């Protein structure tokens, strides 16, 4: 067997499907977010990032950076081992208390990422429950799907946010069988929100456990940043609330919160928790500082919502096909993978604007899009610059404008010749 050839063919396949990804070489500039330096072909240039999941810019907050630096200075850079072997760093203990309080739960458990928290927790909970049936929303994140797979439990997929479909599956399983409903609060590609109350009602009616991923909501929704479940007063009706420290909180790590017994079981049984080195204390301290700040400060949430609403309005006013979204996510439809990739190449190469193309399999074919995430640091002036760049790109590539709303469609005054990008570098 020619091993190298095997891997080359695997990559060729990705190329053939137009799904091959080239990562932009970026350097974020603390204090100037969302500006970053982009390096390409030996040149460095300043660009604007429009697709960061550092949703509130907390990754550059002086208090968060300060906590990180102080703690690293006092305790060093690494955790020194797994929590079983090397003990639990005190900043992790504080972080877990903070998280349990954030969601009004008895206990919390921190993992090295949100991905790991979902994979380890869902698989462990469903594996411990006898003959568990998992009911999973069809648009759940890959980390949840991995958790479902690894559990070995039977699964049924319900249509996205379709409570009637979910109910029929629950009914068929019956009240007696162990059941775990796994879903998200904010779905990050469309920016829509799950019917959490209706799902909680069904869980109660059919005696199912509930597991919600609030990754795209923690820090950003609810009076203390406890997510959509906090905003809607539903946190106590969901058994397990999962979140990340890496998006709105601006650091790294994932977590679950719930009752003492569930959290203790995951802590005691999940290999993805037990056999991996703990988060460094500096990251834990930075995350705690970020969470505490967002528990009392509404300013970041208000500014983010304002800028997201403004971006939607400005883009729609010139006929750009802004997809419906109830949240801070601003998806703009391209509808073709090739054009989507060309549009983002053009935005970066011509306009110095970085937005990742969102193509299949992240979203269904035909709904390829730009996923734009305005933050409090994306000013009105930056939104206007982006609007002009999008219009120029739409014109240059012949991407369809929105035809239904019939707004006045702006035409770019001039098409800028595309000199860059030189991809494949
Ligand atoms: C990003 C993401 C995760 C994973 O979180 P990380 O902390 O980045 O590993 C989990 N769930 C959803 C819905 C996500 O978008």
mmCIF file of C-alpha atoms in Angstrom, residues 1-329:
data_model
loop_
_atom_site.group_PDB
_atom_site.id
_atom_site.type_symbol
_atom_site.label_atom_id
_atom_site.label_comp_id
_atom_site.label_asym_id
_atom_site.label_seq_id
_atom_site.Cartn_x
_atom_site.Cartn_y
_atom_site.Cartn_z
ATOM 1 C CA UNK A 1 0.000 0.000 0.000
ATOM 2 C CA UNK A 2 1.213 3.476 -0.927
ATOM 3 C CA UNK A 3 0.263 5.371 2.225
ATOM 4 C CA UNK A 4 1.088 8.874 0.972
ATOM 5 C CA UNK A 5 -0.988 8.325 -2.135
ATOM 6 C CA UNK A 6 -3.949 7.312 0.020
ATOM 7 C CA UNK A 7 -3.908 10.628 1.881
ATOM 8 C CA UNK A 8 -3.327 12.629 -1.286
ATOM 9 C CA UNK A 9 -6.413 11.033 -2.791
ATOM 10 C CA UNK A 10 -8.445 11.864 0.283
ATOM 11 C CA UNK A 11 -7.432 15.509 -0.132
ATOM 12 C CA UNK A 12 -8.066 15.383 -3.903
ATOM 13 C CA UNK A 13 -11.603 14.318 -3.127
ATOM 14 C CA UNK A 14 -12.094 17.404 -0.937
ATOM 15 C CA UNK A 15 -10.685 19.561 -3.749
ATOM 16 C CA UNK A 16 -13.036 17.938 -6.261
ATOM 17 C CA UNK A 17 -15.976 18.788 -4.022
ATOM 18 C CA UNK A 18 -14.684 22.357 -3.743
ATOM 19 C CA UNK A 19 -14.487 21.956 0.010
ATOM 20 C CA UNK A 20 -10.732 22.332 0.473
ATOM 21 C CA UNK A 21 -9.937 24.983 3.039
ATOM 22 C CA UNK A 22 -7.004 27.350 3.193
ATOM 23 C CA UNK A 23 -6.584 29.068 6.545
ATOM 24 C CA UNK A 24 -5.828 32.769 6.530
ATOM 25 C CA UNK A 25 -2.689 33.552 8.541
ATOM 26 C CA UNK A 26 -4.033 36.136 10.999
ATOM 27 C CA UNK A 27 -2.692 37.967 14.029
ATOM 28 C CA UNK A 28 -5.303 39.622 16.204
ATOM 29 C CA UNK A 29 -4.316 42.982 17.656
ATOM 30 C CA UNK A 30 -5.389 43.341 21.299
ATOM 31 C CA UNK A 31 -6.731 46.837 21.811
ATOM 32 C CA UNK A 32 -7.671 47.243 18.139
ATOM 33 C CA UNK A 33 -10.208 44.428 17.752
ATOM 34 C CA UNK A 34 -11.619 43.660 15.151
ATOM 35 C CA UNK A 35 -8.422 44.643 13.332
ATOM 36 C CA UNK A 36 -5.860 41.953 12.612
ATOM 37 C CA UNK A 37 -2.733 41.490 10.536
ATOM 38 C CA UNK A 38 -3.054 39.155 7.566
ATOM 39 C CA UNK A 39 0.084 37.569 6.165
ATOM 40 C CA UNK A 40 0.069 36.292 2.623
ATOM 41 C CA UNK A 41 2.937 35.627 0.208
ATOM 42 C CA UNK A 42 5.476 37.373 2.378
ATOM 43 C CA UNK A 43 3.383 40.485 2.849
ATOM 44 C CA UNK A 44 1.552 41.687 5.946
ATOM 45 C CA UNK A 45 -1.476 43.936 5.848
ATOM 46 C CA UNK A 46 -4.066 45.159 8.324
ATOM 47 C CA UNK A 47 -7.550 43.797 7.762
ATOM 48 C CA UNK A 48 -10.941 43.803 9.530
ATOM 49 C CA UNK A 49 -12.351 40.545 10.898
ATOM 50 C CA UNK A 50 -16.107 40.162 10.465
ATOM 51 C CA UNK A 51 -16.642 36.538 11.473
ATOM 52 C CA UNK A 52 -15.115 36.247 14.935
ATOM 53 C CA UNK A 53 -16.846 34.260 17.650
ATOM 54 C CA UNK A 54 -15.194 36.563 20.197
ATOM 55 C CA UNK A 55 -18.681 38.023 20.071
ATOM 56 C CA UNK A 56 -18.253 40.738 22.668
ATOM 57 C CA UNK A 57 -14.554 41.418 22.252
ATOM 58 C CA UNK A 58 -13.895 40.049 25.754
ATOM 59 C CA UNK A 59 -10.713 38.400 24.467
ATOM 60 C CA UNK A 60 -9.058 41.809 24.591
ATOM 61 C CA UNK A 61 -10.731 43.155 27.743
ATOM 62 C CA UNK A 62 -8.004 44.646 29.978
ATOM 63 C CA UNK A 63 -9.333 42.901 33.124
ATOM 64 C CA UNK A 64 -9.431 39.534 31.358
ATOM 65 C CA UNK A 65 -5.908 39.924 29.992
ATOM 66 C CA UNK A 66 -4.804 41.154 33.431
ATOM 67 C CA UNK A 67 -6.222 38.086 35.193
ATOM 68 C CA UNK A 68 -4.510 35.868 32.635
ATOM 69 C CA UNK A 69 -1.122 37.557 33.062
ATOM 70 C CA UNK A 70 -1.274 37.761 36.867
ATOM 71 C CA UNK A 71 -2.275 34.155 37.277
ATOM 72 C CA UNK A 72 0.334 32.907 34.820
ATOM 73 C CA UNK A 73 2.931 34.939 36.719
ATOM 74 C CA UNK A 74 1.891 33.390 40.030
ATOM 75 C CA UNK A 75 1.030 29.819 38.996
ATOM 76 C CA UNK A 76 2.870 29.227 35.750
ATOM 77 C CA UNK A 77 1.691 28.432 32.261
ATOM 78 C CA UNK A 78 0.282 24.929 32.486
ATOM 79 C CA UNK A 79 -1.966 22.939 34.828
ATOM 80 C CA UNK A 80 0.654 20.243 35.359
ATOM 81 C CA UNK A 81 -1.604 17.302 34.703
ATOM 82 C CA UNK A 82 -5.074 15.845 34.803
ATOM 83 C CA UNK A 83 -7.237 16.781 37.738
ATOM 84 C CA UNK A 84 -7.090 13.215 39.021
ATOM 85 C CA UNK A 85 -3.314 13.128 39.081
ATOM 86 C CA UNK A 86 -2.184 16.646 39.815
ATOM 87 C CA UNK A 87 -5.106 17.964 41.781
ATOM 88 C CA UNK A 88 -7.467 20.740 40.849
ATOM 89 C CA UNK A 89 -6.028 24.203 40.441
ATOM 90 C CA UNK A 90 -7.822 26.667 42.690
ATOM 91 C CA UNK A 91 -8.842 28.954 39.764
ATOM 92 C CA UNK A 92 -10.767 25.999 38.295
ATOM 93 C CA UNK A 93 -12.669 25.546 41.562
ATOM 94 C CA UNK A 94 -13.625 29.214 41.491
ATOM 95 C CA UNK A 95 -14.579 29.017 37.826
ATOM 96 C CA UNK A 96 -16.924 26.082 38.428
ATOM 97 C CA UNK A 97 -18.636 27.903 41.309
ATOM 98 C CA UNK A 98 -19.067 30.920 39.041
ATOM 99 C CA UNK A 99 -20.596 28.794 36.277
ATOM 100 C CA UNK A 100 -22.984 26.938 38.582
ATOM 101 C CA UNK A 101 -24.150 30.318 39.855
ATOM 102 C CA UNK A 102 -24.471 31.718 36.314
ATOM 103 C CA UNK A 103 -27.027 29.063 35.405
ATOM 104 C CA UNK A 104 -28.581 28.647 38.861
ATOM 105 C CA UNK A 105 -27.448 25.028 39.059
ATOM 106 C CA UNK A 106 -25.997 22.980 41.923
ATOM 107 C CA UNK A 107 -22.720 22.181 40.203
ATOM 108 C CA UNK A 108 -20.538 22.715 37.135
ATOM 109 C CA UNK A 109 -17.724 20.816 35.443
ATOM 110 C CA UNK A 110 -15.117 22.406 33.179
ATOM 111 C CA UNK A 111 -13.578 20.675 30.141
ATOM 112 C CA UNK A 112 -10.770 21.701 27.809
ATOM 113 C CA UNK A 113 -13.225 22.830 25.126
ATOM 114 C CA UNK A 114 -16.904 23.103 24.363
ATOM 115 C CA UNK A 115 -16.469 20.318 21.835
ATOM 116 C CA UNK A 116 -15.050 17.987 24.476
ATOM 117 C CA UNK A 117 -17.752 18.973 26.979
ATOM 118 C CA UNK A 118 -20.507 17.936 24.561
ATOM 119 C CA UNK A 119 -18.835 14.777 23.346
ATOM 120 C CA UNK A 120 -17.864 13.600 26.833
ATOM 121 C CA UNK A 121 -21.071 14.582 28.625
ATOM 122 C CA UNK A 122 -23.682 13.414 26.146
ATOM 123 C CA UNK A 123 -21.918 10.093 25.585
ATOM 124 C CA UNK A 124 -21.427 9.461 29.304
ATOM 125 C CA UNK A 125 -24.947 10.422 30.392
ATOM 126 C CA UNK A 126 -26.596 8.355 27.647
ATOM 127 C CA UNK A 127 -24.287 5.405 28.269
ATOM 128 C CA UNK A 128 -25.030 5.362 31.998
ATOM 129 C CA UNK A 129 -28.794 5.450 31.501
ATOM 130 C CA UNK A 130 -30.140 1.953 30.792
ATOM 131 C CA UNK A 131 -31.491 1.532 27.243
ATOM 132 C CA UNK A 132 -31.414 5.277 26.718
ATOM 133 C CA UNK A 133 -33.038 6.788 23.626
ATOM 134 C CA UNK A 134 -31.447 10.034 22.465
ATOM 135 C CA UNK A 135 -33.661 12.556 20.693
ATOM 136 C CA UNK A 136 -31.451 14.942 18.771
ATOM 137 C CA UNK A 137 -32.288 18.048 16.724
ATOM 138 C CA UNK A 138 -31.217 17.555 13.102
ATOM 139 C CA UNK A 139 -29.126 20.734 13.112
ATOM 140 C CA UNK A 140 -27.137 19.939 16.247
ATOM 141 C CA UNK A 141 -23.436 20.784 16.265
ATOM 142 C CA UNK A 142 -20.834 18.166 15.307
ATOM 143 C CA UNK A 143 -19.659 17.890 18.935
ATOM 144 C CA UNK A 144 -23.144 16.809 20.031
ATOM 145 C CA UNK A 145 -23.400 14.343 17.151
ATOM 146 C CA UNK A 146 -20.078 12.825 18.238
ATOM 147 C CA UNK A 147 -21.417 12.519 21.788
ATOM 148 C CA UNK A 148 -24.544 10.784 20.527
ATOM 149 C CA UNK A 149 -22.468 8.371 18.396
ATOM 150 C CA UNK A 150 -19.984 7.564 21.121
ATOM 151 C CA UNK A 151 -22.743 6.800 23.634
ATOM 152 C CA UNK A 152 -23.736 3.736 21.612
ATOM 153 C CA UNK A 153 -27.349 4.555 22.508
ATOM 154 C CA UNK A 154 -30.220 4.398 20.057
ATOM 155 C CA UNK A 155 -30.957 7.796 18.534
ATOM 156 C CA UNK A 156 -33.846 9.467 16.770
ATOM 157 C CA UNK A 157 -33.350 12.730 14.916
ATOM 158 C CA UNK A 158 -36.191 15.229 15.109
ATOM 159 C CA UNK A 159 -36.757 17.880 12.449
ATOM 160 C CA UNK A 160 -35.183 21.191 13.354
ATOM 161 C CA UNK A 161 -37.115 22.920 16.159
ATOM 162 C CA UNK A 162 -40.169 20.772 15.297
ATOM 163 C CA UNK A 163 -41.904 20.069 18.624
ATOM 164 C CA UNK A 164 -44.705 18.082 17.004
ATOM 165 C CA UNK A 165 -42.154 15.714 15.489
ATOM 166 C CA UNK A 166 -40.315 15.511 18.811
ATOM 167 C CA UNK A 167 -43.560 14.696 20.599
ATOM 168 C CA UNK A 168 -44.399 11.863 18.216
ATOM 169 C CA UNK A 169 -40.980 10.320 18.878
ATOM 170 C CA UNK A 170 -41.353 10.740 22.652
ATOM 171 C CA UNK A 171 -44.811 9.219 22.537
ATOM 172 C CA UNK A 172 -43.579 6.215 20.593
ATOM 173 C CA UNK A 173 -40.816 5.640 23.163
ATOM 174 C CA UNK A 174 -43.248 5.862 26.080
ATOM 175 C CA UNK A 175 -42.878 7.420 29.521
ATOM 176 C CA UNK A 176 -40.995 4.515 31.048
ATOM 177 C CA UNK A 177 -37.994 4.395 28.744
ATOM 178 C CA UNK A 178 -34.937 6.555 29.602
ATOM 179 C CA UNK A 179 -34.776 9.473 27.147
ATOM 180 C CA UNK A 180 -32.347 12.340 26.610
ATOM 181 C CA UNK A 181 -33.334 15.319 24.446
ATOM 182 C CA UNK A 182 -30.304 17.169 23.083
ATOM 183 C CA UNK A 183 -30.623 20.532 21.377
ATOM 184 C CA UNK A 184 -29.164 24.028 21.147
ATOM 185 C CA UNK A 185 -30.619 27.376 22.185
ATOM 186 C CA UNK A 186 -29.156 29.564 19.415
ATOM 187 C CA UNK A 187 -28.321 27.769 16.162
ATOM 188 C CA UNK A 188 -25.308 29.649 14.949
ATOM 189 C CA UNK A 189 -25.565 29.285 11.184
ATOM 190 C CA UNK A 190 -29.122 30.616 10.854
ATOM 191 C CA UNK A 191 -29.307 32.564 14.111
ATOM 192 C CA UNK A 192 -32.661 31.067 15.094
ATOM 193 C CA UNK A 193 -33.737 30.039 18.598
ATOM 194 C CA UNK A 194 -35.165 26.732 19.851
ATOM 195 C CA UNK A 195 -38.663 26.556 21.370
ATOM 196 C CA UNK A 196 -37.141 25.817 24.779
ATOM 197 C CA UNK A 197 -40.321 26.100 26.817
ATOM 198 C CA UNK A 198 -42.247 23.731 24.555
ATOM 199 C CA UNK A 199 -39.384 21.232 24.645
ATOM 200 C CA UNK A 200 -39.219 21.472 28.458
ATOM 201 C CA UNK A 201 -43.001 20.921 28.628
ATOM 202 C CA UNK A 202 -42.691 17.804 26.474
ATOM 203 C CA UNK A 203 -39.778 16.546 28.553
ATOM 204 C CA UNK A 204 -41.920 16.858 31.640
ATOM 205 C CA UNK A 205 -44.919 15.209 30.016
ATOM 206 C CA UNK A 206 -42.909 12.214 28.791
ATOM 207 C CA UNK A 207 -40.350 12.140 31.606
ATOM 208 C CA UNK A 208 -37.266 12.839 29.492
ATOM 209 C CA UNK A 209 -33.972 14.468 30.490
ATOM 210 C CA UNK A 210 -32.981 17.660 28.670
ATOM 211 C CA UNK A 211 -29.524 18.781 27.537
ATOM 212 C CA UNK A 212 -29.106 22.207 25.942
ATOM 213 C CA UNK A 213 -26.060 23.687 24.194
ATOM 214 C CA UNK A 214 -26.011 27.420 24.963
ATOM 215 C CA UNK A 215 -22.622 27.982 23.353
ATOM 216 C CA UNK A 216 -23.833 30.828 21.116
ATOM 217 C CA UNK A 217 -25.879 32.477 23.862
ATOM 218 C CA UNK A 218 -23.859 32.485 27.095
ATOM 219 C CA UNK A 219 -22.552 35.917 27.930
ATOM 220 C CA UNK A 220 -24.839 37.449 25.295
ATOM 221 C CA UNK A 221 -28.406 36.811 26.421
ATOM 222 C CA UNK A 222 -30.128 37.046 29.796
ATOM 223 C CA UNK A 223 -29.637 39.826 32.361
ATOM 224 C CA UNK A 224 -26.454 38.158 33.678
ATOM 225 C CA UNK A 225 -25.350 36.475 30.466
ATOM 226 C CA UNK A 226 -26.837 33.125 31.478
ATOM 227 C CA UNK A 227 -28.096 32.548 27.935
ATOM 228 C CA UNK A 228 -31.549 32.171 26.406
ATOM 229 C CA UNK A 229 -32.620 29.884 29.255
ATOM 230 C CA UNK A 230 -31.910 32.742 31.669
ATOM 231 C CA UNK A 231 -33.600 35.341 29.466
ATOM 232 C CA UNK A 232 -36.745 33.228 29.283
ATOM 233 C CA UNK A 233 -36.686 32.092 32.913
ATOM 234 C CA UNK A 234 -36.305 28.455 31.867
ATOM 235 C CA UNK A 235 -32.907 27.483 33.286
ATOM 236 C CA UNK A 236 -34.471 25.441 36.095
ATOM 237 C CA UNK A 237 -36.525 23.453 33.580
ATOM 238 C CA UNK A 238 -33.488 22.139 31.700
ATOM 239 C CA UNK A 239 -31.423 19.372 33.319
ATOM 240 C CA UNK A 240 -28.033 20.109 31.790
ATOM 241 C CA UNK A 241 -26.901 23.466 30.408
ATOM 242 C CA UNK A 242 -23.688 23.329 28.391
ATOM 243 C CA UNK A 243 -21.604 26.283 27.289
ATOM 244 C CA UNK A 244 -18.209 27.455 26.100
ATOM 245 C CA UNK A 245 -15.677 29.845 27.556
ATOM 246 C CA UNK A 246 -14.217 30.398 24.084
ATOM 247 C CA UNK A 247 -16.832 32.528 22.356
ATOM 248 C CA UNK A 248 -18.480 35.458 24.174
ATOM 249 C CA UNK A 249 -16.270 34.905 27.233
ATOM 250 C CA UNK A 250 -13.194 35.281 25.025
ATOM 251 C CA UNK A 251 -10.964 32.536 26.485
ATOM 252 C CA UNK A 252 -10.931 28.739 26.119
ATOM 253 C CA UNK A 253 -12.738 25.750 27.596
ATOM 254 C CA UNK A 254 -16.213 24.259 27.837
ATOM 255 C CA UNK A 255 -18.512 23.229 30.657
ATOM 256 C CA UNK A 256 -21.728 21.625 31.791
ATOM 257 C CA UNK A 257 -23.919 22.628 34.725
ATOM 258 C CA UNK A 258 -26.636 20.592 36.412
ATOM 259 C CA UNK A 259 -27.471 18.719 39.588
ATOM 260 C CA UNK A 260 -24.668 17.506 41.854
ATOM 261 C CA UNK A 261 -25.341 13.886 41.003
ATOM 262 C CA UNK A 262 -25.272 14.286 37.215
ATOM 263 C CA UNK A 263 -22.152 16.436 37.297
ATOM 264 C CA UNK A 264 -20.457 14.031 39.694
ATOM 265 C CA UNK A 265 -21.306 11.093 37.432
ATOM 266 C CA UNK A 266 -19.804 12.768 34.372
ATOM 267 C CA UNK A 267 -16.740 13.752 36.431
ATOM 268 C CA UNK A 268 -16.344 10.152 37.555
ATOM 269 C CA UNK A 269 -17.103 8.298 34.302
ATOM 270 C CA UNK A 270 -16.194 10.458 31.282
ATOM 271 C CA UNK A 271 -12.821 9.535 29.739
ATOM 272 C CA UNK A 272 -12.782 12.898 27.914
ATOM 273 C CA UNK A 273 -12.717 14.560 31.294
ATOM 274 C CA UNK A 274 -10.592 12.137 33.300
ATOM 275 C CA UNK A 275 -7.669 11.396 30.988
ATOM 276 C CA UNK A 276 -6.693 14.846 29.770
ATOM 277 C CA UNK A 277 -4.727 17.686 31.289
ATOM 278 C CA UNK A 278 -6.819 20.361 32.969
ATOM 279 C CA UNK A 279 -7.165 23.910 31.666
ATOM 280 C CA UNK A 280 -4.242 26.120 32.682
ATOM 281 C CA UNK A 281 -5.034 28.186 35.803
ATOM 282 C CA UNK A 282 -4.439 31.449 33.895
ATOM 283 C CA UNK A 283 -7.193 30.588 31.429
ATOM 284 C CA UNK A 284 -9.548 29.611 34.238
ATOM 285 C CA UNK A 285 -8.888 32.918 36.028
ATOM 286 C CA UNK A 286 -9.362 34.897 32.817
ATOM 287 C CA UNK A 287 -12.652 33.094 32.130
ATOM 288 C CA UNK A 288 -13.917 33.766 35.667
ATOM 289 C CA UNK A 289 -13.082 37.458 35.286
ATOM 290 C CA UNK A 290 -14.919 37.590 31.969
ATOM 291 C CA UNK A 291 -18.015 35.807 33.318
ATOM 292 C CA UNK A 292 -18.105 38.068 36.413
ATOM 293 C CA UNK A 293 -17.799 41.164 34.267
ATOM 294 C CA UNK A 294 -20.650 40.100 31.992
ATOM 295 C CA UNK A 295 -22.846 39.179 34.970
ATOM 296 C CA UNK A 296 -23.089 42.849 35.886
ATOM 297 C CA UNK A 297 -22.267 44.756 32.700
ATOM 298 C CA UNK A 298 -25.054 45.081 30.149
ATOM 299 C CA UNK A 299 -23.099 47.484 27.909
ATOM 300 C CA UNK A 300 -21.454 44.815 25.733
ATOM 301 C CA UNK A 301 -24.719 42.923 25.174
ATOM 302 C CA UNK A 302 -26.608 46.111 24.274
ATOM 303 C CA UNK A 303 -23.914 47.291 21.876
ATOM 304 C CA UNK A 304 -23.676 43.903 20.183
ATOM 305 C CA UNK A 305 -27.449 43.751 19.633
ATOM 306 C CA UNK A 306 -27.461 47.297 18.330
ATOM 307 C CA UNK A 307 -24.648 46.706 15.837
ATOM 308 C CA UNK A 308 -26.152 43.405 14.650
ATOM 309 C CA UNK A 309 -29.542 45.045 14.080
ATOM 310 C CA UNK A 310 -27.892 47.943 12.286
ATOM 311 C CA UNK A 311 -25.864 45.651 10.039
ATOM 312 C CA UNK A 312 -29.009 43.715 9.043
ATOM 313 C CA UNK A 313 -30.832 46.951 8.307
ATOM 314 C CA UNK A 314 -28.017 48.540 6.282
ATOM 315 C CA UNK A 315 -27.408 45.389 4.224
ATOM 316 C CA UNK A 316 -31.119 44.821 3.563
ATOM 317 C CA UNK A 317 -31.563 48.464 2.524
ATOM 318 C CA UNK A 318 -29.317 47.895 -0.504
ATOM 319 C CA UNK A 319 -30.916 44.582 -1.401
ATOM 320 C CA UNK A 320 -28.290 42.228 -0.019
ATOM 321 C CA UNK A 321 -30.025 38.900 0.747
ATOM 322 C CA UNK A 322 -29.861 38.955 4.547
ATOM 323 C CA UNK A 323 -31.346 35.692 5.794
ATOM 324 C CA UNK A 324 -33.882 35.864 8.624
ATOM 325 C CA UNK A 325 -32.183 35.674 12.023
ATOM 326 C CA UNK A 326 -33.552 36.352 15.493
ATOM 327 C CA UNK A 327 -30.138 36.878 16.994
ATOM 328 C CA UNK A 328 -26.739 38.554 16.692
ATOM 329 C CA UNK A 329 -25.855 36.309 13.720
#
